[in-house]
């Protein structure tokens, strides 16, 4: 069955949000994207557990081990002590001042890996997707790059959510886009911002 409606979960972490979206939206294909291969294993286990618990087969959930960005190339991905803050970006030099106590508990990298980077433009073209009903982006400092990677296909997105720090000083990552940069990009492409 080819789906006409699609939900993208970019930065899927443990997959639970996307799996629940798949359960609640059976007429939509949920595309989960996660760069960390260790988390891909967890996503698969979580999907199996939910299928077993509900005695169902979730057909509308696709797992992709990619780093979504604005480039189609091999990228370096930083795995952190706390996997929720792993990122293509390095941590900010202001981290100890702006995020006291976070470096030791969360924000130090334990390894760097190479991952396949892909744009959503390429992914949509390769998979013949002509509409993204909902785009959830949580890529630890690269959310705006994900949107920019749609290029001319930005108009495929009907609605979604992304994260952005208030300013560069408060950003957790180096080269992190800001809230004003995200707003400027969204307004330029005729999106309405609800909050």
PDB file of C-alpha atoms in Angstrom:
ATOM      1  CA  UNK A   1       0.000   0.000   0.000  1.00  0.00           C
ATOM      2  CA  UNK A   2       1.431   3.360  -1.032  1.00  0.00           C
ATOM      3  CA  UNK A   3       0.690   6.092   1.494  1.00  0.00           C
ATOM      4  CA  UNK A   4      -0.355   9.571   0.371  1.00  0.00           C
ATOM      5  CA  UNK A   5       0.082  11.098   3.835  1.00  0.00           C
ATOM      6  CA  UNK A   6       3.376  11.239   5.728  1.00  0.00           C
ATOM      7  CA  UNK A   7       4.718  12.183   9.137  1.00  0.00           C
ATOM      8  CA  UNK A   8       8.462  12.760   9.518  1.00  0.00           C
ATOM      9  CA  UNK A   9      10.125  12.316  12.921  1.00  0.00           C
ATOM     10  CA  UNK A  10      13.634  13.723  12.491  1.00  0.00           C
ATOM     11  CA  UNK A  11      15.813  12.974  15.513  1.00  0.00           C
ATOM     12  CA  UNK A  12      13.651  10.040  16.607  1.00  0.00           C
ATOM     13  CA  UNK A  13      15.704   9.113  19.722  1.00  0.00           C
ATOM     14  CA  UNK A  14      13.998   5.966  21.137  1.00  0.00           C
ATOM     15  CA  UNK A  15      11.200   5.992  18.537  1.00  0.00           C
ATOM     16  CA  UNK A  16       8.299   6.094  20.992  1.00  0.00           C
ATOM     17  CA  UNK A  17       6.828   9.391  19.752  1.00  0.00           C
ATOM     18  CA  UNK A  18       6.842   8.203  16.147  1.00  0.00           C
ATOM     19  CA  UNK A  19       5.503   4.741  16.973  1.00  0.00           C
ATOM     20  CA  UNK A  20       2.579   6.309  18.858  1.00  0.00           C
ATOM     21  CA  UNK A  21       1.950   8.634  15.900  1.00  0.00           C
ATOM     22  CA  UNK A  22       1.879   5.552  13.645  1.00  0.00           C
ATOM     23  CA  UNK A  23      -0.630   3.817  15.941  1.00  0.00           C
ATOM     24  CA  UNK A  24      -2.899   6.875  16.030  1.00  0.00           C
ATOM     25  CA  UNK A  25      -2.605   7.674  12.294  1.00  0.00           C
ATOM     26  CA  UNK A  26      -2.952   4.374  10.454  1.00  0.00           C
ATOM     27  CA  UNK A  27      -3.588   6.109   7.125  1.00  0.00           C
ATOM     28  CA  UNK A  28      -0.186   7.846   7.326  1.00  0.00           C
ATOM     29  CA  UNK A  29       3.356   6.522   6.953  1.00  0.00           C
ATOM     30  CA  UNK A  30       5.648   7.644   9.765  1.00  0.00           C
ATOM     31  CA  UNK A  31       9.275   8.053   8.678  1.00  0.00           C
ATOM     32  CA  UNK A  32      11.646   7.981  11.659  1.00  0.00           C
ATOM     33  CA  UNK A  33      15.172   9.339  11.185  1.00  0.00           C
ATOM     34  CA  UNK A  34      17.920   8.711  13.733  1.00  0.00           C
ATOM     35  CA  UNK A  35      21.666   9.118  13.187  1.00  0.00           C
ATOM     36  CA  UNK A  36      22.813   7.093  16.220  1.00  0.00           C
ATOM     37  CA  UNK A  37      22.960   3.359  15.280  1.00  0.00           C
ATOM     38  CA  UNK A  38      22.712   2.356  18.958  1.00  0.00           C
ATOM     39  CA  UNK A  39      19.380   4.179  19.161  1.00  0.00           C
ATOM     40  CA  UNK A  40      18.214   2.459  15.955  1.00  0.00           C
ATOM     41  CA  UNK A  41      18.512  -0.851  17.859  1.00  0.00           C
ATOM     42  CA  UNK A  42      16.444   0.612  20.720  1.00  0.00           C
ATOM     43  CA  UNK A  43      13.793   1.899  18.296  1.00  0.00           C
ATOM     44  CA  UNK A  44      13.478  -1.585  16.760  1.00  0.00           C
ATOM     45  CA  UNK A  45      13.174  -3.184  20.221  1.00  0.00           C
ATOM     46  CA  UNK A  46      10.555  -0.634  21.291  1.00  0.00           C
ATOM     47  CA  UNK A  47       8.543  -1.287  18.135  1.00  0.00           C
ATOM     48  CA  UNK A  48       8.691  -5.044  18.760  1.00  0.00           C
ATOM     49  CA  UNK A  49       7.595  -4.601  22.398  1.00  0.00           C
ATOM     50  CA  UNK A  50       4.621  -2.437  21.403  1.00  0.00           C
ATOM     51  CA  UNK A  51       3.605  -4.854  18.644  1.00  0.00           C
ATOM     52  CA  UNK A  52       3.798  -7.762  21.081  1.00  0.00           C
ATOM     53  CA  UNK A  53       1.889  -5.918  23.815  1.00  0.00           C
ATOM     54  CA  UNK A  54      -0.969  -4.871  21.489  1.00  0.00           C
ATOM     55  CA  UNK A  55      -0.744  -8.081  19.396  1.00  0.00           C
ATOM     56  CA  UNK A  56      -0.518  -6.070  16.183  1.00  0.00           C
ATOM     57  CA  UNK A  57       1.887  -5.453  13.324  1.00  0.00           C
ATOM     58  CA  UNK A  58       2.773  -1.793  12.796  1.00  0.00           C
ATOM     59  CA  UNK A  59       3.029  -1.496   9.013  1.00  0.00           C
ATOM     60  CA  UNK A  60       3.151   2.308   8.743  1.00  0.00           C
ATOM     61  CA  UNK A  61       6.448   2.998  10.531  1.00  0.00           C
ATOM     62  CA  UNK A  62       9.753   3.177   8.673  1.00  0.00           C
ATOM     63  CA  UNK A  63      13.113   3.458  10.470  1.00  0.00           C
ATOM     64  CA  UNK A  64      15.956   5.308   8.709  1.00  0.00           C
ATOM     65  CA  UNK A  65      19.528   5.428  10.035  1.00  0.00           C
ATOM     66  CA  UNK A  66      20.406   8.832   8.519  1.00  0.00           C
ATOM     67  CA  UNK A  67      21.534  12.217   9.754  1.00  0.00           C
ATOM     68  CA  UNK A  68      19.134  14.640   8.104  1.00  0.00           C
ATOM     69  CA  UNK A  69      20.846  17.883   7.153  1.00  0.00           C
ATOM     70  CA  UNK A  70      21.322  20.265   4.246  1.00  0.00           C
ATOM     71  CA  UNK A  71      23.951  18.046   2.564  1.00  0.00           C
ATOM     72  CA  UNK A  72      24.036  14.598   0.976  1.00  0.00           C
ATOM     73  CA  UNK A  73      27.365  13.326   2.257  1.00  0.00           C
ATOM     74  CA  UNK A  74      29.039  11.358   5.015  1.00  0.00           C
ATOM     75  CA  UNK A  75      28.934  13.444   8.201  1.00  0.00           C
ATOM     76  CA  UNK A  76      30.618  13.261  11.609  1.00  0.00           C
ATOM     77  CA  UNK A  77      28.148  12.634  14.415  1.00  0.00           C
ATOM     78  CA  UNK A  78      29.065  13.235  18.061  1.00  0.00           C
ATOM     79  CA  UNK A  79      27.689  10.715  20.580  1.00  0.00           C
ATOM     80  CA  UNK A  80      27.237  12.255  24.035  1.00  0.00           C
ATOM     81  CA  UNK A  81      27.161  10.742  27.529  1.00  0.00           C
ATOM     82  CA  UNK A  82      23.439  11.525  27.459  1.00  0.00           C
ATOM     83  CA  UNK A  83      22.343  10.305  24.003  1.00  0.00           C
ATOM     84  CA  UNK A  84      19.508  12.870  23.862  1.00  0.00           C
ATOM     85  CA  UNK A  85      22.100  15.632  23.274  1.00  0.00           C
ATOM     86  CA  UNK A  86      24.183  13.805  20.644  1.00  0.00           C
ATOM     87  CA  UNK A  87      24.606  16.023  17.612  1.00  0.00           C
ATOM     88  CA  UNK A  88      26.316  16.859  14.336  1.00  0.00           C
ATOM     89  CA  UNK A  89      27.444  19.992  16.202  1.00  0.00           C
ATOM     90  CA  UNK A  90      30.034  20.579  18.906  1.00  0.00           C
ATOM     91  CA  UNK A  91      28.939  21.895  22.282  1.00  0.00           C
ATOM     92  CA  UNK A  92      29.081  25.652  22.816  1.00  0.00           C
ATOM     93  CA  UNK A  93      32.131  27.207  24.442  1.00  0.00           C
ATOM     94  CA  UNK A  94      29.685  28.973  26.823  1.00  0.00           C
ATOM     95  CA  UNK A  95      28.271  25.698  28.107  1.00  0.00           C
ATOM     96  CA  UNK A  96      29.706  25.920  31.642  1.00  0.00           C
ATOM     97  CA  UNK A  97      28.476  29.489  32.054  1.00  0.00           C
ATOM     98  CA  UNK A  98      25.063  29.178  30.405  1.00  0.00           C
ATOM     99  CA  UNK A  99      24.328  25.549  31.324  1.00  0.00           C
ATOM    100  CA  UNK A 100      26.045  25.038  34.720  1.00  0.00           C
ATOM    101  CA  UNK A 101      26.451  21.393  35.700  1.00  0.00           C
ATOM    102  CA  UNK A 102      25.413  20.051  32.302  1.00  0.00           C
ATOM    103  CA  UNK A 103      28.867  19.252  30.908  1.00  0.00           C
ATOM    104  CA  UNK A 104      29.668  16.447  33.319  1.00  0.00           C
ATOM    105  CA  UNK A 105      26.186  14.924  33.507  1.00  0.00           C
ATOM    106  CA  UNK A 106      25.103  15.310  29.898  1.00  0.00           C
ATOM    107  CA  UNK A 107      27.237  17.367  27.558  1.00  0.00           C
ATOM    108  CA  UNK A 108      30.484  15.597  26.892  1.00  0.00           C
ATOM    109  CA  UNK A 109      31.096  13.470  23.846  1.00  0.00           C
ATOM    110  CA  UNK A 110      32.201   9.871  24.287  1.00  0.00           C
ATOM    111  CA  UNK A 111      32.821   9.090  20.615  1.00  0.00           C
ATOM    112  CA  UNK A 112      32.520  10.426  17.093  1.00  0.00           C
ATOM    113  CA  UNK A 113      31.118   8.285  14.292  1.00  0.00           C
ATOM    114  CA  UNK A 114      30.566   8.678  10.557  1.00  0.00           C
ATOM    115  CA  UNK A 115      26.944   8.648   9.429  1.00  0.00           C
ATOM    116  CA  UNK A 116      25.179   8.948   6.110  1.00  0.00           C
ATOM    117  CA  UNK A 117      23.846  12.478   5.729  1.00  0.00           C
ATOM    118  CA  UNK A 118      20.867  13.052   3.477  1.00  0.00           C
ATOM    119  CA  UNK A 119      18.592  15.966   2.699  1.00  0.00           C
ATOM    120  CA  UNK A 120      14.841  15.671   2.962  1.00  0.00           C
ATOM    121  CA  UNK A 121      14.711  16.835  -0.658  1.00  0.00           C
ATOM    122  CA  UNK A 122      16.609  13.703  -1.731  1.00  0.00           C
ATOM    123  CA  UNK A 123      14.658  11.444   0.619  1.00  0.00           C
ATOM    124  CA  UNK A 124      11.317  12.725  -0.702  1.00  0.00           C
ATOM    125  CA  UNK A 125      12.452  12.365  -4.317  1.00  0.00           C
ATOM    126  CA  UNK A 126      13.849   8.854  -3.765  1.00  0.00           C
ATOM    127  CA  UNK A 127      10.650   7.741  -1.999  1.00  0.00           C
ATOM    128  CA  UNK A 128       8.179   9.601  -4.266  1.00  0.00           C
ATOM    129  CA  UNK A 129       6.765  11.656  -1.384  1.00  0.00           C
ATOM    130  CA  UNK A 130       4.847  14.730  -2.454  1.00  0.00           C
ATOM    131  CA  UNK A 131       3.389  15.793   0.907  1.00  0.00           C
ATOM    132  CA  UNK A 132       4.676  15.948   4.490  1.00  0.00           C
ATOM    133  CA  UNK A 133       1.598  16.369   6.670  1.00  0.00           C
ATOM    134  CA  UNK A 134       3.634  16.855   9.843  1.00  0.00           C
ATOM    135  CA  UNK A 135       7.378  17.411  10.299  1.00  0.00           C
ATOM    136  CA  UNK A 136       8.785  16.972  13.810  1.00  0.00           C
ATOM    137  CA  UNK A 137      12.420  18.114  14.050  1.00  0.00           C
ATOM    138  CA  UNK A 138      14.622  17.618  17.141  1.00  0.00           C
ATOM    139  CA  UNK A 139      18.191  17.439  15.839  1.00  0.00           C
ATOM    140  CA  UNK A 140      20.158  19.177  18.589  1.00  0.00           C
ATOM    141  CA  UNK A 141      21.191  22.385  16.884  1.00  0.00           C
ATOM    142  CA  UNK A 142      20.578  21.434  13.246  1.00  0.00           C
ATOM    143  CA  UNK A 143      16.813  21.924  12.948  1.00  0.00           C
ATOM    144  CA  UNK A 144      17.051  24.823  10.505  1.00  0.00           C
ATOM    145  CA  UNK A 145      19.528  22.863   8.341  1.00  0.00           C
ATOM    146  CA  UNK A 146      16.918  20.099   8.116  1.00  0.00           C
ATOM    147  CA  UNK A 147      14.385  22.585   6.734  1.00  0.00           C
ATOM    148  CA  UNK A 148      16.938  24.139   4.388  1.00  0.00           C
ATOM    149  CA  UNK A 149      17.667  20.632   3.073  1.00  0.00           C
ATOM    150  CA  UNK A 150      14.153  20.511   1.624  1.00  0.00           C
ATOM    151  CA  UNK A 151      15.268  23.200  -0.865  1.00  0.00           C
ATOM    152  CA  UNK A 152      12.570  23.657  -3.527  1.00  0.00           C
ATOM    153  CA  UNK A 153      10.434  21.021  -1.774  1.00  0.00           C
ATOM    154  CA  UNK A 154       9.862  23.209   1.299  1.00  0.00           C
ATOM    155  CA  UNK A 155       6.263  23.648   0.139  1.00  0.00           C
ATOM    156  CA  UNK A 156       5.638  19.918   0.748  1.00  0.00           C
ATOM    157  CA  UNK A 157       5.448  20.636   4.494  1.00  0.00           C
ATOM    158  CA  UNK A 158       1.948  21.354   5.792  1.00  0.00           C
ATOM    159  CA  UNK A 159       2.851  21.825   9.458  1.00  0.00           C
ATOM    160  CA  UNK A 160       5.436  20.895  12.041  1.00  0.00           C
ATOM    161  CA  UNK A 161       7.650  21.858  14.931  1.00  0.00           C
ATOM    162  CA  UNK A 162      11.333  22.661  15.434  1.00  0.00           C
ATOM    163  CA  UNK A 163      13.563  23.822  18.285  1.00  0.00           C
ATOM    164  CA  UNK A 164      15.670  26.976  18.464  1.00  0.00           C
ATOM    165  CA  UNK A 165      17.527  28.791  21.274  1.00  0.00           C
ATOM    166  CA  UNK A 166      16.714  32.419  22.039  1.00  0.00           C
ATOM    167  CA  UNK A 167      20.189  33.582  21.007  1.00  0.00           C
ATOM    168  CA  UNK A 168      23.747  32.399  20.246  1.00  0.00           C
ATOM    169  CA  UNK A 169      24.853  33.010  23.835  1.00  0.00           C
ATOM    170  CA  UNK A 170      22.209  30.633  25.246  1.00  0.00           C
ATOM    171  CA  UNK A 171      22.702  27.998  22.523  1.00  0.00           C
ATOM    172  CA  UNK A 172      23.841  24.567  23.649  1.00  0.00           C
ATOM    173  CA  UNK A 173      25.763  24.029  20.402  1.00  0.00           C
ATOM    174  CA  UNK A 174      28.259  25.938  18.280  1.00  0.00           C
ATOM    175  CA  UNK A 175      26.801  27.283  15.027  1.00  0.00           C
ATOM    176  CA  UNK A 176      23.281  26.738  16.383  1.00  0.00           C
ATOM    177  CA  UNK A 177      20.578  28.710  14.576  1.00  0.00           C
ATOM    178  CA  UNK A 178      18.572  31.122  16.735  1.00  0.00           C
ATOM    179  CA  UNK A 179      14.865  31.681  17.185  1.00  0.00           C
ATOM    180  CA  UNK A 180      15.009  34.864  15.080  1.00  0.00           C
ATOM    181  CA  UNK A 181      16.841  33.019  12.263  1.00  0.00           C
ATOM    182  CA  UNK A 182      14.236  30.236  12.326  1.00  0.00           C
ATOM    183  CA  UNK A 183      11.368  32.762  12.258  1.00  0.00           C
ATOM    184  CA  UNK A 184      12.955  34.677   9.372  1.00  0.00           C
ATOM    185  CA  UNK A 185      13.314  31.466   7.329  1.00  0.00           C
ATOM    186  CA  UNK A 186       9.765  30.317   8.069  1.00  0.00           C
ATOM    187  CA  UNK A 187       8.195  33.688   7.216  1.00  0.00           C
ATOM    188  CA  UNK A 188      10.245  33.856   4.002  1.00  0.00           C
ATOM    189  CA  UNK A 189       8.682  30.536   2.963  1.00  0.00           C
ATOM    190  CA  UNK A 190       5.136  31.627   3.885  1.00  0.00           C
ATOM    191  CA  UNK A 191       4.695  29.559   7.050  1.00  0.00           C
ATOM    192  CA  UNK A 192       2.509  30.806   9.894  1.00  0.00           C
ATOM    193  CA  UNK A 193       4.028  30.504  13.354  1.00  0.00           C
ATOM    194  CA  UNK A 194       1.567  29.539  16.086  1.00  0.00           C
ATOM    195  CA  UNK A 195       3.991  29.617  19.027  1.00  0.00           C
TER     196      UNK A 195
END
